[in-house]
XYZ file of C-alpha atoms in Angstrom:
123
model
C 0.000 0.000 0.000
C 1.161 3.510 -0.812
C -0.050 6.653 0.902
C 0.418 10.115 -0.536
C 0.025 13.359 1.396
C 0.186 16.720 -0.364
C 1.085 20.003 1.277
C 2.139 23.516 0.346
C -1.031 24.848 -1.195
C -2.431 28.245 -0.349
C -3.415 31.666 -1.592
C -0.968 33.634 -3.728
C -1.140 36.662 -5.984
C -0.712 36.345 -9.724
C 2.963 36.239 -10.604
C 3.859 34.615 -7.321
C 5.265 31.186 -6.517
C 4.382 28.151 -4.478
C 6.057 24.804 -3.927
C 3.873 21.773 -3.435
C 5.183 18.672 -1.722
C 3.949 15.114 -1.854
C 5.196 12.826 0.890
C 4.940 9.153 0.030
C 4.969 6.199 2.377
C 5.147 2.540 1.568
C 7.695 -0.092 0.853
C 8.226 0.529 -2.851
C 7.668 4.256 -3.272
C 11.125 4.987 -4.647
C 10.361 2.769 -7.652
C 7.178 4.589 -8.576
C 6.618 7.122 -11.294
C 4.913 10.194 -9.870
C 2.584 12.763 -11.290
C 0.713 15.934 -10.450
C -2.802 16.593 -11.660
C -5.259 19.367 -10.921
C -8.974 19.993 -10.949
C -10.239 23.519 -11.412
C -13.765 24.450 -10.339
C -16.309 23.022 -12.762
C -13.689 21.210 -14.838
C -12.316 17.705 -15.167
C -9.065 16.721 -13.533
C -6.137 17.364 -15.860
C -2.495 16.387 -16.130
C 0.114 18.874 -14.911
C 3.487 17.117 -14.675
C 5.064 13.685 -14.280
C 8.467 12.302 -13.381
C 9.976 8.842 -13.663
C 11.322 6.955 -10.680
C 14.930 8.087 -11.133
C 14.014 11.711 -11.641
C 15.826 11.697 -14.948
C 12.792 12.181 -17.149
C 9.812 14.478 -16.800
C 6.865 15.726 -18.800
C 4.629 18.774 -18.537
C 1.317 20.018 -19.763
C 1.735 22.773 -22.331
C -0.081 25.203 -20.050
C 2.626 24.967 -17.375
C 5.809 24.424 -19.395
C 8.477 26.921 -18.471
C 6.667 27.875 -15.258
C 6.384 24.639 -13.253
C 9.118 22.173 -12.345
C 8.603 18.676 -10.982
C 11.367 17.020 -8.980
C 11.815 14.255 -6.470
C 14.052 13.351 -3.573
C 13.937 9.606 -3.084
C 15.986 9.867 0.107
C 13.014 11.525 1.801
C 10.338 9.939 -0.413
C 9.009 13.298 -1.529
C 7.989 14.743 -4.875
C 7.832 18.481 -5.417
C 6.071 20.814 -7.798
C 7.673 24.237 -7.971
C 5.170 26.657 -9.444
C 6.381 30.060 -10.628
C 4.667 32.908 -12.465
C 1.320 31.681 -11.242
C -1.818 32.768 -13.057
C -5.443 32.898 -11.888
C -6.176 30.004 -14.253
C -3.803 27.840 -12.196
C -6.367 27.932 -9.384
C -7.317 24.330 -8.652
C -7.021 21.437 -6.254
C -3.689 19.794 -6.975
C -3.340 16.036 -6.605
C -0.264 13.878 -6.322
C -0.396 10.425 -7.906
C 1.846 7.356 -8.069
C 2.171 4.723 -10.765
C 3.805 1.309 -10.929
C 4.137 1.865 -14.667
C 5.998 4.528 -16.592
C 5.408 8.223 -15.941
C 2.308 9.123 -17.867
C 0.020 12.001 -18.728
C -2.949 9.640 -18.466
C -4.905 9.729 -15.217
C -5.906 6.082 -15.513
C -2.262 4.957 -15.440
C -1.897 5.965 -11.814
C -2.530 3.554 -8.968
C -2.551 5.778 -5.898
C -3.796 9.288 -5.237
C -3.455 11.861 -2.507
C -6.323 13.890 -1.097
C -5.284 17.085 -2.823
C -4.183 20.555 -1.791
C -5.914 23.787 -2.775
C -4.029 26.422 -4.756
C -5.747 29.767 -5.252
C -4.192 32.483 -7.396
C -5.713 35.941 -7.085
C -5.569 38.492 -9.873
């Protein structure tokens, strides 16, 4: 079993930055691909970023490329999402997810999910 706990969300002004963290527990977490997704009010959950288990490969949604950076520290079993130049349209609940398969942009490829953390960007 894998448990994921997100933190770091909050309220920030447009142009500001936040860093989300996802702490993972479980025997095999360091072998898992990890991803971040988000759900904005009234919209479906969408892919944000993903990283493979070594941290050597990552992928981003076009809407966040150049602004967000995903990283991981396997020593402390934590995945991060550094979010810079935030925009009001980034407002959403952000979810961390873990996959036993390759890092993917597809929600259905992920096996475990966190509860989410709210990010609100004011204009």
